[in-house]
Coordinates of C-alpha atoms in Angstrom, one line a residue:
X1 CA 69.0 94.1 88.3
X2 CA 72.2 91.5 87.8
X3 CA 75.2 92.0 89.5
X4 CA 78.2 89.7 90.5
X5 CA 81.1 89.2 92.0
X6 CA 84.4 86.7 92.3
X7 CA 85.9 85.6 95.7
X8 CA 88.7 85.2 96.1
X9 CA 89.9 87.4 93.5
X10 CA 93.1 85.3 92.7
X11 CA 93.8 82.2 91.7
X12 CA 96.2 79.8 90.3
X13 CA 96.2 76.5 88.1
X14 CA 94.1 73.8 89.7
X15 CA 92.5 76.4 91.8
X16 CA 89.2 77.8 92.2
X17 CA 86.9 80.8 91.7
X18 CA 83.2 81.3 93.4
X19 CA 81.3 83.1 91.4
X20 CA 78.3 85.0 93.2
X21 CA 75.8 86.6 91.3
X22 CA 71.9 88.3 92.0
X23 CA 69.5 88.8 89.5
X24 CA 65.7 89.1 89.7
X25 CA 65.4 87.1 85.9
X26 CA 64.5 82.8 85.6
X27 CA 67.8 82.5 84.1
X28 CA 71.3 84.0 83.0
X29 CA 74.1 82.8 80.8
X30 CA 77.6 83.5 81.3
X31 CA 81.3 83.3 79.5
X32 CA 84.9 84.2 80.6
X33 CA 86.8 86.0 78.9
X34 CA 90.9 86.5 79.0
X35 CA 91.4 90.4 78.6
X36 CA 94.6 91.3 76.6
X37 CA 95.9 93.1 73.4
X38 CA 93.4 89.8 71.8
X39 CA 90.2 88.8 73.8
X40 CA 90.0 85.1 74.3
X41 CA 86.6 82.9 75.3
X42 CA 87.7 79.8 78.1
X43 CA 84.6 79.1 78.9
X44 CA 80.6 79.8 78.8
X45 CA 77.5 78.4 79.8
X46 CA 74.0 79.3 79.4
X47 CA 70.4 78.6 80.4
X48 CA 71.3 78.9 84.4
X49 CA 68.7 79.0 86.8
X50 CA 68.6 82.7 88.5
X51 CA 67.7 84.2 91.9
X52 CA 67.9 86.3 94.3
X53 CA 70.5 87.5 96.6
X54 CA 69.8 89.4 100.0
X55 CA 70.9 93.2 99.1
X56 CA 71.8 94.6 102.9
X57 CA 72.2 97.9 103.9
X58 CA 75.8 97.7 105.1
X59 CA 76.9 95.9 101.4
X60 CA 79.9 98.6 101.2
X61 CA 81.4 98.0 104.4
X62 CA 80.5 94.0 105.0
X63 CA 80.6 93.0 101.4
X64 CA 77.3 90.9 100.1
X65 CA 77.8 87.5 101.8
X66 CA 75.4 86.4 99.2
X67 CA 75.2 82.3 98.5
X68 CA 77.7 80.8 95.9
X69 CA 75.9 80.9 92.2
X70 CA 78.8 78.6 90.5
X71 CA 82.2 77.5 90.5
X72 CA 85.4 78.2 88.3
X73 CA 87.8 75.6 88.6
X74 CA 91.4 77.4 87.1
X75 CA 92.4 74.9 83.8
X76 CA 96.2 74.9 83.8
X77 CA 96.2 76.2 80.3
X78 CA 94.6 79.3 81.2
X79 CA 97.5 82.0 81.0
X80 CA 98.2 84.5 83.2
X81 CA 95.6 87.6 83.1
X82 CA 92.4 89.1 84.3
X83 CA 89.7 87.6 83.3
X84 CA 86.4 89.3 83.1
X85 CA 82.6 87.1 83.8
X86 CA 80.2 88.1 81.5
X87 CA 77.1 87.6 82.6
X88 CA 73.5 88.5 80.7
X89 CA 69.6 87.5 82.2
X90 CA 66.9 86.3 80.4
X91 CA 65.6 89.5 80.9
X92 CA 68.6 91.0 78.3
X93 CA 70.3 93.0 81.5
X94 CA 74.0 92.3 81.6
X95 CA 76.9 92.6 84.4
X96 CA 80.7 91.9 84.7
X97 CA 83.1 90.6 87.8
X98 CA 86.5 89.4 87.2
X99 CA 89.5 87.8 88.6
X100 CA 92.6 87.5 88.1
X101 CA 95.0 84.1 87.4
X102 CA 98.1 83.9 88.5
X103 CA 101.2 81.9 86.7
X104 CA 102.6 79.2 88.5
X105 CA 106.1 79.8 87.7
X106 CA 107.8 83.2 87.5
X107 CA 107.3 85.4 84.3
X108 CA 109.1 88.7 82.6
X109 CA 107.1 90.8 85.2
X110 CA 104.8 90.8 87.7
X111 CA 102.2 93.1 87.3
X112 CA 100.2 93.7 90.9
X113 CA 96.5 95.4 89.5
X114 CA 95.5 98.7 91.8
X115 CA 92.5 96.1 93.2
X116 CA 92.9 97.9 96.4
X117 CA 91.9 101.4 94.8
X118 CA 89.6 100.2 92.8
X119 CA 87.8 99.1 96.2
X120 CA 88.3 102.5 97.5
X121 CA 86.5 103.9 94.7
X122 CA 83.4 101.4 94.4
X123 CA 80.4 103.0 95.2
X124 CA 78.6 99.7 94.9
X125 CA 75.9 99.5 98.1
X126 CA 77.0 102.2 99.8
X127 CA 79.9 104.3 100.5
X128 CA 83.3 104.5 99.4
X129 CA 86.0 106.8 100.7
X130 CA 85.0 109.6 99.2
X131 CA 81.5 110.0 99.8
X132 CA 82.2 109.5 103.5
X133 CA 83.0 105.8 104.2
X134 CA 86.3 104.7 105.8
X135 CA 85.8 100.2 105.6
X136 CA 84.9 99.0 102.7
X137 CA 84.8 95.3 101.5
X138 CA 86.1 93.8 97.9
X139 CA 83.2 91.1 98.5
X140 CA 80.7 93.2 95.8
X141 CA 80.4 94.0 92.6
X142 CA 81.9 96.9 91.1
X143 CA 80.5 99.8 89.5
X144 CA 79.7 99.4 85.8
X145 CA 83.4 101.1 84.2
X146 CA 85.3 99.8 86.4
X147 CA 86.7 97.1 84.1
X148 CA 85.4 97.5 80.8
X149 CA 84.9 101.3 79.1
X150 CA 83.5 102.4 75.9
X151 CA 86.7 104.7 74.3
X152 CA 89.1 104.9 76.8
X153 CA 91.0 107.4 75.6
X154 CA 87.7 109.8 75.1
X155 CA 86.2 109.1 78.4
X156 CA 89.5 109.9 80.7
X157 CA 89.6 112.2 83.6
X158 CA 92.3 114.4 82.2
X159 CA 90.1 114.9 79.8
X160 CA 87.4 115.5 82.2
X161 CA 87.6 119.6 82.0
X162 CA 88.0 119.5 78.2
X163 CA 84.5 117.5 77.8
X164 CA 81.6 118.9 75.8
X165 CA 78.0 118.3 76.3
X166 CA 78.2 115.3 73.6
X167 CA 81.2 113.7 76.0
X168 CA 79.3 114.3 79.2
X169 CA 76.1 112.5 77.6
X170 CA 78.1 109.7 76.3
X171 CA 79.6 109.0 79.4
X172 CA 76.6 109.0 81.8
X173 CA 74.5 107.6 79.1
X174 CA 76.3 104.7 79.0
X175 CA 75.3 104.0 82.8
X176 CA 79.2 104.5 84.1
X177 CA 79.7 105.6 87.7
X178 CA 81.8 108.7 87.8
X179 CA 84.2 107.1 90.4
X180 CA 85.4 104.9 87.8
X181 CA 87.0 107.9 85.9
X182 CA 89.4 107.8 89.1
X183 CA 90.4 103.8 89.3
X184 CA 89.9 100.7 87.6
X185 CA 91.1 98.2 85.2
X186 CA 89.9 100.1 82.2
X187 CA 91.8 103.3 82.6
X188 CA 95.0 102.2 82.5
X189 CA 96.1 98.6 83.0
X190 CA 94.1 97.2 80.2
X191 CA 96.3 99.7 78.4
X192 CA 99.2 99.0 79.7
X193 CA 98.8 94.9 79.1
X194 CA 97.5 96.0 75.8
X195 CA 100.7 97.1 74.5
X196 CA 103.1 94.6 76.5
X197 CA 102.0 91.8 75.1
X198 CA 101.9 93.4 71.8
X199 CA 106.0 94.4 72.4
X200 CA 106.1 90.2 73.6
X201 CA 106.2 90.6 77.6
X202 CA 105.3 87.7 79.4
X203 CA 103.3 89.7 82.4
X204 CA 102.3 87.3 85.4
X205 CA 99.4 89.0 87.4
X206 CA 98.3 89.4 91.0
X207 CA 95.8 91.5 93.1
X208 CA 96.7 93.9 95.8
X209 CA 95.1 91.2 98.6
X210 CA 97.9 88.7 97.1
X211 CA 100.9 91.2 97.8
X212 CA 99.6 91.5 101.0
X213 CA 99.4 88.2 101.5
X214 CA 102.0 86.2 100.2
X215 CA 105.4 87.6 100.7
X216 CA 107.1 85.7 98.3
X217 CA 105.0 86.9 95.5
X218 CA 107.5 88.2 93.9
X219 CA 110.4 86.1 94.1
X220 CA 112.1 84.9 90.8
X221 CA 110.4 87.6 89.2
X222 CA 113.3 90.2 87.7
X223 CA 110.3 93.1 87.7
X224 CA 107.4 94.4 89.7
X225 CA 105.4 96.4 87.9
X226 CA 102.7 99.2 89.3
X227 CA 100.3 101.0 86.7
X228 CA 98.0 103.7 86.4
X229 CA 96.9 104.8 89.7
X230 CA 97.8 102.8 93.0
X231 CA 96.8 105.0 95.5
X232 CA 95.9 102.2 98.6
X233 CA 98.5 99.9 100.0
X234 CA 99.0 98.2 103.6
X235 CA 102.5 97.9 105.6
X236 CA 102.6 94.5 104.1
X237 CA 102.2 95.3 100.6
X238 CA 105.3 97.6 100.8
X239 CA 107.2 94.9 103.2
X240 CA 106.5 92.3 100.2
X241 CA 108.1 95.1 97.3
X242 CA 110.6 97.2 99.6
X243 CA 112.5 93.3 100.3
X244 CA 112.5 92.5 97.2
X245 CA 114.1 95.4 95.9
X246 CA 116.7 95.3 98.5
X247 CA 117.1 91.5 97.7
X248 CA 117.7 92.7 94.1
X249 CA 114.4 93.0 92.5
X250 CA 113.6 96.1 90.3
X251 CA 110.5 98.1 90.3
X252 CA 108.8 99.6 87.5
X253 CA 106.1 102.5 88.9
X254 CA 104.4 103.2 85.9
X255 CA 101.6 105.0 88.5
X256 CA 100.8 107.8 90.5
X257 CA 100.0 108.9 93.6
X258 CA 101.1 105.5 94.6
X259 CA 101.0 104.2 98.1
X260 CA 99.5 108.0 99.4
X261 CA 97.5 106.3 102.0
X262 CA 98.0 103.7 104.1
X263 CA 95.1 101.3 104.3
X264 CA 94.9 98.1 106.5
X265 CA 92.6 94.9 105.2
X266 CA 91.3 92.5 108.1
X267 CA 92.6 89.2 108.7
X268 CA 90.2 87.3 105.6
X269 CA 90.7 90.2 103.6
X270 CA 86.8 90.7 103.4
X271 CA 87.7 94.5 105.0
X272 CA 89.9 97.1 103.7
X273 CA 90.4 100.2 106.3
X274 CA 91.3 104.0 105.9
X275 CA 90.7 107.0 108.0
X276 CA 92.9 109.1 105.6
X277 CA 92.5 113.1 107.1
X278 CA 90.0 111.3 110.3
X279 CA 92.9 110.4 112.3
X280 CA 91.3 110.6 116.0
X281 CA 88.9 108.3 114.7
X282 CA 91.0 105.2 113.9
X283 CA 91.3 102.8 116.8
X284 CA 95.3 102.5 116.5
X285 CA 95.7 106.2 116.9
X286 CA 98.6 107.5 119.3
X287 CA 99.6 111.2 119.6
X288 CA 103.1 110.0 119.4
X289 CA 103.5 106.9 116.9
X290 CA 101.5 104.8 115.1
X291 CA 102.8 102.8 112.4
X292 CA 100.0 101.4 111.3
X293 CA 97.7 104.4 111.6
X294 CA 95.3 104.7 108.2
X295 CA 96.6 108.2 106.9
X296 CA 99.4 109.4 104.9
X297 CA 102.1 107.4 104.6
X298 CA 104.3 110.2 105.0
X299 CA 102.8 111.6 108.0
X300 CA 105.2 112.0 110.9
X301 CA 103.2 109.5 113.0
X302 CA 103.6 106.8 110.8
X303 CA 107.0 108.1 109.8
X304 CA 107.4 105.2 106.6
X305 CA 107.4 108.2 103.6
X306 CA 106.3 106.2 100.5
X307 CA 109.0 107.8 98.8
X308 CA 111.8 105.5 100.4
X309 CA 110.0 102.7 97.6
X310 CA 108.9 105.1 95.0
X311 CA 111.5 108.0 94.9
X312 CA 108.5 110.6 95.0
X313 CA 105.4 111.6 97.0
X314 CA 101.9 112.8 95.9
X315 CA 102.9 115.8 98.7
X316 CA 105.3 117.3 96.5
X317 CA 103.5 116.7 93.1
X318 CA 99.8 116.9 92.8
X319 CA 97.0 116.8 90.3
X320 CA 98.1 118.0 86.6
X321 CA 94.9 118.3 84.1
X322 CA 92.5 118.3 85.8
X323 CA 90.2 122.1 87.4
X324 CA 92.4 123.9 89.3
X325 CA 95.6 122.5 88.5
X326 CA 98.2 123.2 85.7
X327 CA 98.2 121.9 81.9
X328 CA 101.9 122.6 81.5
X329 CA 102.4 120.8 78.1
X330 CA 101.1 117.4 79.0
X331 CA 104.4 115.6 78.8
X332 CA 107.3 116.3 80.6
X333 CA 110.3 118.2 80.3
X334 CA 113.4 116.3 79.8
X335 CA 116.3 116.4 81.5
X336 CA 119.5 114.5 81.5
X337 CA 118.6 112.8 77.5
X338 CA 122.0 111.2 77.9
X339 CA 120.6 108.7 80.6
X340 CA 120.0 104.8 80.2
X341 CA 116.1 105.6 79.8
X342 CA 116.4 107.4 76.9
X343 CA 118.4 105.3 75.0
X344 CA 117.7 104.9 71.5
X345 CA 115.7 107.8 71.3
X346 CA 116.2 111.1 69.7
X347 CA 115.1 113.0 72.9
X348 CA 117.3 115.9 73.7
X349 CA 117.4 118.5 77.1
X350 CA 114.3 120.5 77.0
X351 CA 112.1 118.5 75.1
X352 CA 108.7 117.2 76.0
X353 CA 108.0 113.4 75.9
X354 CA 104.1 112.7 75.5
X355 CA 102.9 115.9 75.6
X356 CA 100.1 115.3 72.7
X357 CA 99.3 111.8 74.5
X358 CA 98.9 114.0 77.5
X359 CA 101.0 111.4 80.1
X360 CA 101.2 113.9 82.7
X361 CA 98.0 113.8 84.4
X362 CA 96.2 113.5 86.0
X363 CA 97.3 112.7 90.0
X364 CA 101.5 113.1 90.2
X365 CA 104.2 112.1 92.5
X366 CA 107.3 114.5 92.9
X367 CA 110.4 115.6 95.1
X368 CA 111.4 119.2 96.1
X369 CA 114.9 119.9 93.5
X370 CA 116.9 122.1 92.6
X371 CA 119.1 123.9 89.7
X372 CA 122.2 123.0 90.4
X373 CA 124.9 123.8 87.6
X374 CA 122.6 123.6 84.7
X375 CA 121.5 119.6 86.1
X376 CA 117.9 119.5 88.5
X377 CA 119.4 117.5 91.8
X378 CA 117.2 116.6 94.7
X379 CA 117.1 119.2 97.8
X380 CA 116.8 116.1 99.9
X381 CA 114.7 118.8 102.3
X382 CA 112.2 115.8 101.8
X383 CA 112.6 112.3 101.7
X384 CA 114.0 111.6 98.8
X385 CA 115.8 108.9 99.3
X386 CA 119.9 109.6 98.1
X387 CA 121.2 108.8 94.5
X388 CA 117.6 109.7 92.9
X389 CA 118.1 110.8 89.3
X390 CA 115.5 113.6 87.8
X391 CA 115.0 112.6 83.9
X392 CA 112.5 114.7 83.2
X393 CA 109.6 117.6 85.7
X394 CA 105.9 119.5 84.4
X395 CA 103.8 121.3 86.9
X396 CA 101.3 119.9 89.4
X397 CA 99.1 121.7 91.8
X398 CA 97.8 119.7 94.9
X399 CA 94.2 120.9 95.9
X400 CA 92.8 122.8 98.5
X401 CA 89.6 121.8 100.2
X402 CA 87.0 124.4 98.6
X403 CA 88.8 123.9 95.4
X404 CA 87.9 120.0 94.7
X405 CA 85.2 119.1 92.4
X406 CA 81.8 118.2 93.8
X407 CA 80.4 114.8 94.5
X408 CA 82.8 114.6 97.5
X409 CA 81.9 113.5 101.3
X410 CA 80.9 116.5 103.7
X411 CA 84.3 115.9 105.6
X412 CA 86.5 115.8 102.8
X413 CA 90.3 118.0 103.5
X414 CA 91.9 118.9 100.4
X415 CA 95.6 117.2 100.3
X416 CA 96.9 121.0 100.2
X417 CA 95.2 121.2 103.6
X418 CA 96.2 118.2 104.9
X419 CA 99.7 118.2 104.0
X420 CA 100.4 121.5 105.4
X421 CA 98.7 121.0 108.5
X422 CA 100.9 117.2 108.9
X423 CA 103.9 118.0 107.5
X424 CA 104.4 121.6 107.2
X425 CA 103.2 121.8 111.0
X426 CA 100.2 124.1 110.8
X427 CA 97.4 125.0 108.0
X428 CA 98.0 128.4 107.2
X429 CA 98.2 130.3 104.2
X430 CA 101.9 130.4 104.3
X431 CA 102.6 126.9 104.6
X432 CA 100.0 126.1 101.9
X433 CA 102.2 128.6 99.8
X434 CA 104.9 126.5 100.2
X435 CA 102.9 122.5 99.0
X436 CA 100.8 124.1 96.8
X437 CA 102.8 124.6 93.3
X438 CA 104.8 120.7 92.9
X439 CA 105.8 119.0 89.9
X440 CA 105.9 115.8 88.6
X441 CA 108.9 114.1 88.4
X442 CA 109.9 111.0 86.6
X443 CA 113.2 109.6 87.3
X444 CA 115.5 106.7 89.2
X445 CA 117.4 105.4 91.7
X446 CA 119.0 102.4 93.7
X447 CA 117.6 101.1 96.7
X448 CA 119.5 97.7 98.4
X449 CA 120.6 95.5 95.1
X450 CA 117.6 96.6 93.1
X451 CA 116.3 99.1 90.7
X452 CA 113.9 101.7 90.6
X453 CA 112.3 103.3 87.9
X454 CA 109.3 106.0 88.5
X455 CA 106.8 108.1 86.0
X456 CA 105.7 109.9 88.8
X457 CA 102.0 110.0 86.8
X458 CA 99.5 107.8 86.8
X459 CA 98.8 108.8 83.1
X460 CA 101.5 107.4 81.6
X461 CA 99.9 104.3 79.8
X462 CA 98.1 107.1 77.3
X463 CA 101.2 107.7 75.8
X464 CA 102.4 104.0 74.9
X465 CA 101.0 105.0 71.1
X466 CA 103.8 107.2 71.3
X467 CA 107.3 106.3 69.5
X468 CA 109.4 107.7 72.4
X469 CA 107.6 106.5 75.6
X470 CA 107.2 103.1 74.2
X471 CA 111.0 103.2 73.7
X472 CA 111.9 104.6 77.0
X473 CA 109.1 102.1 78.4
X474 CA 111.3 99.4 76.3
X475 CA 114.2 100.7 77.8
X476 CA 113.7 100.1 81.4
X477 CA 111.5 97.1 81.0
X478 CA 114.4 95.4 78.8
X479 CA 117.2 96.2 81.3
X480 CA 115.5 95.5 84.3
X481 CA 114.1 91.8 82.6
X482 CA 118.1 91.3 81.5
X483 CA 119.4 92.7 85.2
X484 CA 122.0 95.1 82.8
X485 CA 121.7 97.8 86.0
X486 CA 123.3 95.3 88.7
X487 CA 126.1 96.6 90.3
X488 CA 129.4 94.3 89.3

C-alpha cells in the first residue's frame, strides 16, 4: 500500500506544504501537478527513500499523525489552484493528496473547494458520517476518486440508477470508493475550473478550514463562489460569507444542499464534528437553544436557517435523479426569461435549461412558492428570506429512512424523517406528506449591499457544455465581477 496526505491543506507564496506519505516499497517518486482546463508539472522528484507509517485504529477520527515524508515550499509563480501529489513506489503502486494555493492578492472570484464534505465522506481508516462516525479528521488520505476520476460525466451519481453492468464494473474496477460518487474535487469543481478558465476567470482558491479561519478571506474579492456539493459548514464559515455579503460581496452558489448541517472543527483544525439526526449525543446540546449544536442548520434549536445566505434549504427541495426521487426533465423549468440571468439567451417561460446535461440532480435546495398571477412568488411560510426571485423549479423528493440506498450506518434517519419530526413538529405520516414532494429552485436575491445568486443543485457544473447555462453562468459571473447589480 501507498497512501498520503498534505497538512495544512492551504497555502500561499513563500509558504509551506508537509507532505506525509506510507508505503511499504524501498522507494517512491513523486510530481505536482496544477489541475485546470491545462495540467501543468511544478515540480517532481524521484528515487526517495520509502517507509512505513503507523496505521492506527482511530485514523478516521484522530487523523494519521504519521512523521513528515517531505516538504513543499510554495514558489511565488505558482498560480492559484489545487494541486494534486502524485506519488508512485518502486513497487509500481500509486496514490494522490493535494492542496490547494492561495493568491496573494485578490482575484475575479474566490472559489472555497467543499474540503469539508469531502472529509465527511472519506472512508479512509475508518468511519465517516455515514457509516456511523460523527469526528472525523482531514489529517488522512482520501479515498481513491476523490480527486481524480476516470469519465466524469459517465461515472456520476445521477447517473447512478441509469448504470449497466459494464458502468458498475468500470467503476469498482477502477478501485473507486463509492463515497466519492457523493463529494470530491472530481465531481464537480474540476469541472467547474475547467470551463472558467477556459471563458478567462481569474479563480483564487481556498479550503473550507481557511473560511473558517480567516475572516477576511474574502475581502477585495467581488465574488465567492460555492460548487458542486457543500453540504458541511461551521458558524464561522457562514460568519466569514454572510459579512461579506452584507459588506457588499456577491455570492455565486453554484451547489446543493449547501450548508444542510452544521459541523464544528476543533481549535487546530485536525477535528471536524457532526451529530447530524444524534442530537442528545453532542456535548453542547440544550433542550432549549444551542447555536452551535451539530444538526440542521435550520433546526429550531439552532435557529440560523441556511437559507438567510443561500435563499433555499435542502428541507424544501431534496434528491432529484437519483432511486426514489423524481427525473422531472433534468433541467429546470423557466420562469421569469425576462430577468438579468437570462440575458442574451433565447430562453423563454416554460422552457427547460439543461435538461439533456441533466443539471438538476442530484441533492437540491428549494423554498415553499406559490402561483401568484401567472409569476411563482415565495410563500415566505419558510425562511425565505424577502425579495428572493424564482427563475426557474423541477421536482425533488427528500428521502425517507427505509427508502435510502444501502451502504448506510445502522442509525441513519432519512432527511424526510428528520425534517418532519424538527420542523414540522412530529414524524407522522401527515407531516411527511407535507416535506416530502419539494422542488428545486434556482433563483436570487439581495441580502445587506450584496448579491446572491443560487442553482439550488449541486449538478449544475454538468451542464457548462451547454450554450445556455454557460451564458446564464456568464451572466451572473460577469455582473457580479463588474458590481452592475449595486444599488445606486
Amino acid at each position: 500500500m501507498i497512501a498520503a496526505y498534505c497538512w495544512p491543506q492551504s497555502a500561499k507564496a513563500n509558504e509551506k506544504i508537509v507532505v506525509y506519505c506510507h508505503t511499504e516499497a524501498k522507494s517512491f517518486k513523486y510530481e505536482i501537478v496544477r489541475q485546470g482546463i491545462e495540467d501543468k508539472t511544478v515540480l517532481s522528484e524521484t528515487n526517495i527513500s520509502g517507509r512505513t507509517q503507523n496505521i492506527a485504529d482511530n485514523i478516521a477520527e484522530q487523523g494519521c499523525d504519521w512523521d513528515p515524508t517531505f516538504v513543499i515550499s510554495i514558489e511565488p509563480n505558482w498560480r492559484a489552484g489545487l494541486y494534486l501529489v502524485r506519488l508512485e513506489d518502486s513497487d509500481g503502486r500509486r496514490t494522490e493528496a493535494f492542496f490547494v494555493v492561495r493568491a496573494v492578492e485578490p482575484t475575479d472570484a474566490m472559489l472555497v473547494l467543499s474540503t469539508s464534505t469531502w472529509n465527511a465522506y472519506n472512508t479512509w481508516g475508518g468511519l465517516s458520517y455515514y457509516t456511523g462516525g460523527y469526528v472525523v479528521s482531514p489529517m488522512r488520505p482520501l479515498q481513491p476518486g476523490f480527486l481524480t476520476k476516470a469519465e466524469p460525466y459517465r461515472n456520476r451519481i445521477a447517473r447512478f440508477k441509469q448504470w449497466t453492468s459494464e458502468d458498475r464494473e468500470a467503476f469498482f474496477g477502477s478501485g473507486y470508493d463509492p463515497w466519492t460518487m457523493a463529494a470530491g474535487w472530481s465531481n464537480w469543481e474540476r469541472l467547474f475550473v475547467n470551463w472558467a478558465e477556459q471563458e478567462g476567470y481569474n479563480l483564487n482558491y481556498a479550503v473550507s478550514q481557511d473560511l473558517d479561519q480567516y475572516s477576511n478571506l474574502l475581502d477585495g474579492h467581488p465574488v465567492y463562489i460555492s460548487v458542486g456539493h457543500d453540504e458541511y459548514w461551521s458558524a464561522a464559515m457562514r460568519d466569514t460569507v454572510e459579512n461579506y455579503i452584507d459588506s457588499g460581496g456577491n455570492a455565486a452558489f453554484f451547489s446543493g444542499n449547501t450548508s444542510f448541517w452544521q459541523a464544528r472543527f476543533n481549535d487546530d483544525y485536525r477535528q471536524m464534528t457532526s451529530y447530524k439526526c444524534q442530537i442528545k449525543d453532542d456535548p453542547v446540546y440544550h433542550p432549549e437553544h444551542a447555536p452551535t449544536l451539530s444538526t440542521m442548520w435550520c433546526d429550531p434549536l439552532v435557529g440560523r436557517p441556511e437559507s438567510e445566505m443561500t435563499g433555499v434549504s435542502f428541507t424544501r427541495g431534496g434528491y432529484a435523479h437519483m432511486p426514489n426521487a423524481p427525473d422531472g426533465t433534468g433541467g429546470y423549468n423557466i420562469c421569469q426569461p425576462n430577468h438579468w440571468v437570462f440575458q442574451s439567451t433565447s430562453l423563454r417561460s416554460g422552457d427547460t435549461l439543461g435538461g439533456e446535461e441533466i443539471i438538476v440532480g442530484y441533492e437540491c435546495d428549494g423554498c415553499e412558492f406559490m402561483n401568484e398571477s401567472g409569476k411563482l412568488v415565495p410563500t415566505y411560510e419558510d425562511d425565505t428570506p424577502k425579495g428572493f426571485e424564482i427563475l426557474g423549479t423541477a421536482p425533488a423528493r427528500l428521502w425517507e429512512t427505509e427508502e435510502a440506498p444501502g451502504q448506510l450506518a445502522d442509525n441513519y434517519i432519512g432527511e424526510l424523517n428528520w425534517v418532519a419530526e424538527r420542523i414540522g413538529g412530529a414524524d407522522t405520516p401527515a407531516i411527511r406528506e407535507r416535506f416530502a414532494s419539494g422542488n428545486a429552485v434556482m433563483g436570487t436575491f439581495r441580502r445587506g449591499a450584496g448579491e446572491v445568486f443560487t442553482s439550488g443543485c449541486t449538478d449544475w457544473a454538468y451542464g457548462l457544455t451547454n450554450e445556455m447555462v454557460s451564458r446564464v453562468t456568464n451572466n451572473i459571473l460577469t455582473r457580479f465581477i463588474k458590481g452592475e447589480g449595486k444599488p445606486s
